[in-house]
Amino acid sequence: MRHFLLSLFIPLAITLSSCDRNNNFVMMAPEEDAALGKQLSEQILSQPEQYQVLDPDEYPESYAYLRNIVQTILESGEVVYKEEFPWKVYIVKDDQTLNAFATPGGYIFVYTGLIKFLEKESDLAGVIGHEIAHADLRHASRQIQKAQGLNFVLSLILGENNNALGEIAAQLAGHLAGLQFSREYEQEADARSVEYLAQTSYPCSAAASFFQKLQQEEKQGRTPTFLSTHPSPENRVKEILAHSQQLGCDTTSTSSGAYQEFQNSLP
Ligand SMILES: [Zn+2]
C-alpha cells in the first residue's frame, strides 16, 4: 500500500505549478485522477451489498449498448482527457435509484433505475455526457483541493500524509452517488455535455430532457436522488437550451426501438 501511494505521489511534484489542459489550476496530475478513480472503483466493486454491479460477462449486450454511448461521446473530439483516462462504465442494479456518477479519471457508474426511467438513448447520452464532463473537468480533484486546502495536497506530495488518499477514496466511495458539486461545477458539466453531444448524432440539448423528466417526477411528489444532490433543474433546462442555441447545434430528437431492447436486457 505504502509503495502504491508513494508511486502515486511522485509525478505530482513535477506538475506542481502548472495549469491543466482545461486551464484550471489542479495540483494533482491527471495520472492521479486515474489512479484515484481506479482505487475508488475497486472499492465500489468490493462492496456488492451497497453497489450491486452487473457482471459485464453476464450482460454483454447491455454493456455493449452502454459502451457504445460512452464511446460515441469520447469520439466527439471534445473530451480533453480522452486518451489519459481509462473511461470504464459499470451498471449498478438498483431500480429505485435514478442516478449516475463518475469517479475521477472516468469510471462511470449508471444505475438501472436511471436507465429504466429514461425513454430514449439520447436522454441517457445527455446524462453520460454530464458525468464524463465531471471527470474530464476534474471536478472531484478540484473539489478535494478546495476543501482540504493546498497544504493538504502538498502533504500528500511530500509523502507526509500517506493515509490521506485512501481516506479520501473511502469518503468518496461512501458518498459518491450523493457527492455534491458546486452550482458552478454542475453548470460547467451541463455546458460540456451540450458541447460533446453537438459533435455527435445525438441532440445536443439531450441533458435538458432528462431534467424535464425529473421535474415531472417532482410534480408527482417523488423526489429522485439526483434532484436532492443536484441544484434545481429549472434553470439548468433553460441554460442547456440557451447554450444549445448559442452553439447552433441540432436539438431535434429521434427515438429508437433499440433503447427499449437495452432496458429489457437488464435484470
Ligand atoms: Zn452533476
Tab-separated table of C-alpha atoms and ligand atoms in Angstrom:
chain	number	residue	atom	x	y	z
A	1	MET	CA	0.000	0.000	0.000
A	2	ARG	CA	2.761	2.366	1.002
A	3	HIS	CA	4.618	1.794	-2.232
A	4	PHE	CA	1.487	2.231	-4.261
A	5	LEU	CA	0.758	5.564	-2.618
A	6	LEU	CA	4.320	6.765	-2.919
A	7	SER	CA	4.498	5.942	-6.586
A	8	LEU	CA	1.237	7.801	-6.923
A	9	PHE	CA	2.651	10.977	-5.446
A	10	ILE	CA	5.976	11.183	-7.206
A	11	PRO	CA	4.627	12.544	-10.514
A	12	LEU	CA	2.755	15.237	-8.577
A	13	ALA	CA	5.918	17.168	-7.811
A	14	ILE	CA	6.724	17.543	-11.479
A	15	THR	CA	3.424	19.125	-12.386
A	16	LEU	CA	3.086	21.286	-9.293
A	17	SER	CA	2.786	24.755	-10.640
A	18	SER	CA	1.173	24.142	-13.997
A	19	CYS	CA	-2.399	24.567	-15.097
A	20	ASP	CA	-4.119	21.576	-16.586
A	21	ARG	CA	-5.355	21.292	-20.152
A	22	ASN	CA	-8.708	22.795	-19.262
A	23	ASN	CA	-6.742	25.781	-17.977
A	24	ASN	CA	-7.623	25.067	-14.373
A	25	PHE	CA	-5.088	25.076	-11.585
A	26	VAL	CA	-5.074	21.493	-10.342
A	27	MET	CA	-2.208	20.288	-8.202
A	28	MET	CA	-2.998	16.651	-8.798
A	29	ALA	CA	-1.726	15.346	-12.108
A	30	PRO	CA	-4.188	13.610	-14.471
A	31	GLU	CA	-2.429	10.324	-13.640
A	32	GLU	CA	-3.503	10.813	-10.027
A	33	ASP	CA	-7.110	11.268	-11.111
A	34	ALA	CA	-6.893	7.960	-12.951
A	35	ALA	CA	-5.165	6.249	-10.000
A	36	LEU	CA	-7.697	7.617	-7.516
A	37	GLY	CA	-10.530	6.544	-9.789
A	38	LYS	CA	-9.095	3.048	-10.080
A	39	GLN	CA	-8.822	2.794	-6.313
A	40	LEU	CA	-12.385	4.062	-5.874
A	41	SER	CA	-13.842	1.767	-8.489
A	42	GLU	CA	-12.131	-1.202	-6.858
A	43	GLN	CA	-13.635	-0.221	-3.521
A	44	ILE	CA	-17.052	0.105	-5.104
A	45	LEU	CA	-16.738	-3.272	-6.819
A	46	SER	CA	-15.728	-4.822	-3.495
A	47	GLN	CA	-18.965	-3.668	-1.809
A	48	PRO	CA	-21.646	-5.697	-3.617
A	49	GLU	CA	-24.140	-5.212	-0.780
A	50	GLN	CA	-24.050	-1.459	-1.416
A	51	TYR	CA	-23.258	-1.421	-5.144
A	52	GLN	CA	-24.640	-4.430	-6.969
A	53	VAL	CA	-22.591	-4.003	-10.133
A	54	LEU	CA	-23.728	-6.192	-13.036
A	55	ASP	CA	-21.075	-8.548	-14.358
A	56	PRO	CA	-20.114	-7.483	-17.915
A	57	ASP	CA	-19.632	-11.168	-18.848
A	58	GLU	CA	-23.184	-11.930	-17.810
A	59	TYR	CA	-24.704	-8.944	-19.605
A	60	PRO	CA	-22.553	-8.491	-22.699
A	61	GLU	CA	-25.319	-6.892	-24.778
A	62	SER	CA	-26.288	-4.375	-22.108
A	63	TYR	CA	-22.673	-3.377	-21.680
A	64	ALA	CA	-22.068	-3.188	-25.429
A	65	TYR	CA	-25.000	-0.800	-25.775
A	66	LEU	CA	-23.846	1.423	-22.915
A	67	ARG	CA	-20.203	1.407	-24.016
A	68	ASN	CA	-21.295	2.497	-27.464
A	69	ILE	CA	-22.906	5.617	-25.976
A	70	VAL	CA	-19.755	6.385	-23.961
A	71	GLN	CA	-17.537	5.774	-26.985
A	72	THR	CA	-19.659	7.999	-29.211
A	73	ILE	CA	-19.215	10.876	-26.753
A	74	LEU	CA	-15.493	10.194	-26.294
A	75	GLU	CA	-15.082	10.378	-30.054
A	76	SER	CA	-16.765	13.776	-30.220
A	77	GLY	CA	-13.296	15.326	-30.292
A	78	GLU	CA	-14.262	17.470	-27.307
A	79	VAL	CA	-13.123	15.291	-24.401
A	80	VAL	CA	-9.792	16.698	-23.234
A	81	TYR	CA	-8.572	13.625	-21.319
A	82	LYS	CA	-9.946	11.043	-23.753
A	83	GLU	CA	-6.586	9.253	-24.009
A	84	GLU	CA	-5.294	9.741	-20.442
A	85	PHE	CA	-8.316	8.436	-18.534
A	86	PRO	CA	-9.432	4.805	-18.694
A	87	TRP	CA	-13.179	5.637	-19.215
A	88	LYS	CA	-14.801	2.475	-17.875
A	89	VAL	CA	-18.521	2.088	-17.394
A	90	TYR	CA	-20.477	-0.090	-14.954
A	91	ILE	CA	-24.162	-0.801	-14.455
A	92	VAL	CA	-25.412	-0.818	-10.861
A	93	LYS	CA	-28.531	-2.904	-10.268
A	94	ASP	CA	-30.852	-0.698	-8.251
A	95	ASP	CA	-34.199	0.128	-9.799
A	96	GLN	CA	-35.026	2.630	-7.052
A	97	THR	CA	-32.111	4.935	-7.731
A	98	LEU	CA	-32.276	7.485	-10.543
A	99	ASN	CA	-28.635	8.287	-10.593
A	100	ALA	CA	-25.303	8.024	-12.290
A	101	PHE	CA	-21.896	9.125	-11.085
A	102	ALA	CA	-18.321	9.246	-12.254
A	103	THR	CA	-15.134	8.918	-10.233
A	104	PRO	CA	-12.067	10.997	-11.037
A	105	GLY	CA	-10.361	9.506	-14.067
A	106	GLY	CA	-13.615	8.460	-15.700
A	107	TYR	CA	-15.029	5.338	-14.052
A	108	ILE	CA	-18.726	5.822	-14.730
A	109	PHE	CA	-21.471	4.074	-12.764
A	110	VAL	CA	-25.032	4.085	-14.107
A	111	TYR	CA	-27.973	2.765	-12.086
A	112	THR	CA	-30.618	0.520	-13.671
A	113	GLY	CA	-33.214	2.829	-12.105
A	114	LEU	CA	-31.991	5.684	-14.283
A	115	ILE	CA	-31.823	3.568	-17.449
A	116	LYS	CA	-35.383	2.297	-16.898
A	117	PHE	CA	-36.663	5.778	-16.022
A	118	LEU	CA	-35.435	7.383	-19.247
A	119	GLU	CA	-37.176	6.826	-22.568
A	120	LYS	CA	-34.569	7.410	-25.211
A	121	GLU	CA	-30.930	6.646	-25.835
A	122	SER	CA	-30.236	10.352	-26.257
A	123	ASP	CA	-31.648	11.099	-22.778
A	124	LEU	CA	-29.083	8.717	-21.344
A	125	ALA	CA	-26.373	10.164	-23.596
A	126	GLY	CA	-27.133	13.596	-22.113
A	127	VAL	CA	-26.610	12.273	-18.574
A	128	ILE	CA	-23.486	10.341	-19.512
A	129	GLY	CA	-22.142	13.453	-21.221
A	130	HIS	CA	-22.690	15.305	-17.944
A	131	GLU	CA	-20.836	12.610	-15.966
A	132	ILE	CA	-17.977	12.424	-18.467
A	133	ALA	CA	-17.701	16.196	-18.106
A	134	HIS	CA	-17.363	15.988	-14.302
A	135	ALA	CA	-14.408	13.630	-14.762
A	136	ASP	CA	-12.910	15.449	-17.744
A	137	LEU	CA	-13.111	18.811	-15.957
A	138	ARG	CA	-11.562	17.093	-12.923
A	139	HIS	CA	-14.237	18.422	-10.594
A	140	ALA	CA	-13.617	15.900	-7.786
A	141	SER	CA	-9.876	16.641	-7.710
A	142	ARG	CA	-10.523	20.359	-7.738
A	143	GLN	CA	-13.107	19.941	-5.001
A	144	ILE	CA	-10.658	17.956	-2.842
A	145	GLN	CA	-8.056	20.668	-3.405
A	146	LYS	CA	-10.531	23.390	-2.459
A	147	ALA	CA	-11.990	21.610	0.549
A	148	GLN	CA	-8.769	20.249	2.023
A	149	GLY	CA	-6.531	23.148	1.038
A	150	LEU	CA	-3.232	23.303	-0.764
A	151	ASN	CA	-1.296	22.347	2.377
A	152	PHE	CA	-3.152	19.067	2.466
A	153	VAL	CA	-2.313	18.357	-1.168
A	154	LEU	CA	1.281	19.391	-0.501
A	155	SER	CA	1.498	16.997	2.434
A	156	LEU	CA	0.345	14.266	0.040
A	157	ILE	CA	3.031	15.247	-2.431
A	158	LEU	CA	5.755	15.354	0.191
A	159	GLY	CA	4.679	11.956	1.456
A	160	GLU	CA	3.855	13.232	4.945
A	161	ASN	CA	0.308	12.015	4.743
A	162	ASN	CA	0.358	8.584	3.216
A	163	ASN	CA	-3.025	7.522	4.508
A	164	ALA	CA	-4.869	10.543	3.212
A	165	LEU	CA	-5.566	9.373	-0.296
A	166	GLY	CA	-7.009	6.111	0.976
A	167	GLU	CA	-9.198	8.094	3.348
A	168	ILE	CA	-10.362	10.370	0.548
A	169	ALA	CA	-11.093	7.338	-1.573
A	170	ALA	CA	-13.125	5.783	1.236
A	171	GLN	CA	-15.073	9.007	1.749
A	172	LEU	CA	-15.743	9.485	-1.933
A	173	ALA	CA	-16.852	5.880	-2.328
A	174	GLY	CA	-19.235	6.285	0.582
A	175	HIS	CA	-20.747	9.475	-0.734
A	176	LEU	CA	-20.070	9.366	-4.401
A	177	ALA	CA	-23.621	8.776	-5.511
A	178	GLY	CA	-24.544	11.794	-3.424
A	179	LEU	CA	-21.388	13.778	-3.954
A	180	GLN	CA	-22.358	17.393	-4.041
A	181	PHE	CA	-20.632	19.572	-6.502
A	182	SER	CA	-20.973	23.327	-6.504
A	183	ARG	CA	-23.540	25.001	-8.690
A	184	GLU	CA	-20.668	26.262	-10.834
A	185	TYR	CA	-19.387	22.724	-11.446
A	186	GLU	CA	-22.873	21.474	-12.299
A	187	GLN	CA	-23.304	24.282	-14.821
A	188	GLU	CA	-19.910	23.506	-16.313
A	189	ALA	CA	-20.793	19.827	-16.658
A	190	ASP	CA	-24.132	20.676	-18.299
A	191	ALA	CA	-22.478	23.042	-20.769
A	192	ARG	CA	-19.798	20.490	-21.644
A	193	SER	CA	-22.480	17.846	-22.204
A	194	VAL	CA	-24.018	20.150	-24.834
A	195	GLU	CA	-20.618	20.700	-26.456
A	196	TYR	CA	-19.818	16.976	-26.556
A	197	LEU	CA	-23.214	15.997	-27.953
A	198	ALA	CA	-23.088	18.789	-30.540
A	199	GLN	CA	-20.346	16.781	-32.254
A	200	THR	CA	-22.372	13.541	-32.292
A	201	SER	CA	-25.643	12.469	-33.860
A	202	TYR	CA	-27.430	12.947	-30.518
A	203	PRO	CA	-29.487	16.109	-29.957
A	204	CYS	CA	-27.047	18.428	-28.195
A	205	SER	CA	-29.599	19.543	-25.606
A	206	ALA	CA	-30.343	15.957	-24.506
A	207	ALA	CA	-29.313	16.613	-20.895
A	208	ALA	CA	-32.267	19.007	-20.676
A	209	SER	CA	-34.846	16.345	-21.445
A	210	PHE	CA	-33.515	14.355	-18.524
A	211	PHE	CA	-34.100	17.295	-16.178
A	212	GLN	CA	-37.528	17.922	-17.678
A	213	LYS	CA	-38.495	14.355	-16.917
A	214	LEU	CA	-37.153	14.729	-13.387
A	215	GLN	CA	-39.308	17.812	-12.918
A	216	GLN	CA	-42.399	15.847	-13.907
A	217	GLU	CA	-41.478	13.309	-11.217
A	218	GLU	CA	-41.092	16.024	-8.634
A	219	LYS	CA	-44.524	17.389	-9.502
A	220	GLN	CA	-45.912	13.959	-8.733
A	221	GLY	CA	-44.422	14.222	-5.270
A	222	ARG	CA	-41.437	11.972	-5.812
A	223	THR	CA	-38.018	13.499	-5.422
A	224	PRO	CA	-35.374	11.492	-7.248
A	225	THR	CA	-31.923	11.161	-5.662
A	226	PHE	CA	-30.351	13.095	-8.491
A	227	LEU	CA	-32.512	16.101	-7.599
A	228	SER	CA	-31.631	16.021	-3.930
A	229	THR	CA	-27.936	16.090	-4.772
A	230	HIS	CA	-28.067	18.463	-7.712
A	231	PRO	CA	-29.253	22.076	-7.987
A	232	SER	CA	-32.784	22.895	-9.126
A	233	PRO	CA	-33.378	21.643	-12.663
A	234	GLU	CA	-35.464	24.604	-13.803
A	235	ASN	CA	-32.610	26.970	-14.536
A	236	ARG	CA	-30.493	24.145	-15.808
A	237	VAL	CA	-33.018	23.296	-18.505
A	238	LYS	CA	-33.049	26.946	-19.541
A	239	GLU	CA	-29.282	27.187	-19.542
A	240	ILE	CA	-28.809	23.966	-21.507
A	241	LEU	CA	-31.295	25.155	-24.139
A	242	ALA	CA	-29.691	28.614	-24.242
A	243	HIS	CA	-26.219	27.113	-24.664
A	244	SER	CA	-27.514	24.860	-27.460
A	245	GLN	CA	-28.997	27.855	-29.222
A	246	GLN	CA	-25.756	29.754	-28.801
A	247	LEU	CA	-23.834	26.895	-30.425
A	248	GLY	CA	-26.482	26.497	-33.104
A	249	CYS	CA	-26.371	22.711	-32.700
A	250	ASP	CA	-29.088	20.243	-33.628
A	251	THR	CA	-31.641	19.700	-30.844
A	252	THR	CA	-34.110	17.506	-32.716
A	253	SER	CA	-34.671	14.215	-31.023
A	254	THR	CA	-35.177	10.824	-32.587
A	255	SER	CA	-36.231	7.790	-30.619
A	256	SER	CA	-35.064	4.298	-31.351
A	257	GLY	CA	-36.581	0.951	-30.512
A	258	ALA	CA	-33.124	-0.266	-29.574
A	259	TYR	CA	-33.325	1.632	-26.275
A	260	GLN	CA	-36.278	-0.499	-25.176
A	261	GLU	CA	-34.342	-3.626	-26.025
A	262	PHE	CA	-31.491	-2.288	-23.907
A	263	GLN	CA	-33.880	-1.704	-20.993
A	264	ASN	CA	-35.305	-5.198	-21.399
A	265	SER	CA	-31.826	-6.726	-21.402
A	266	LEU	CA	-31.369	-5.623	-17.783
A	267	PRO	CA	-32.400	-7.711	-14.797
B	1	ZN	ZN	-23.537	16.555	-11.751
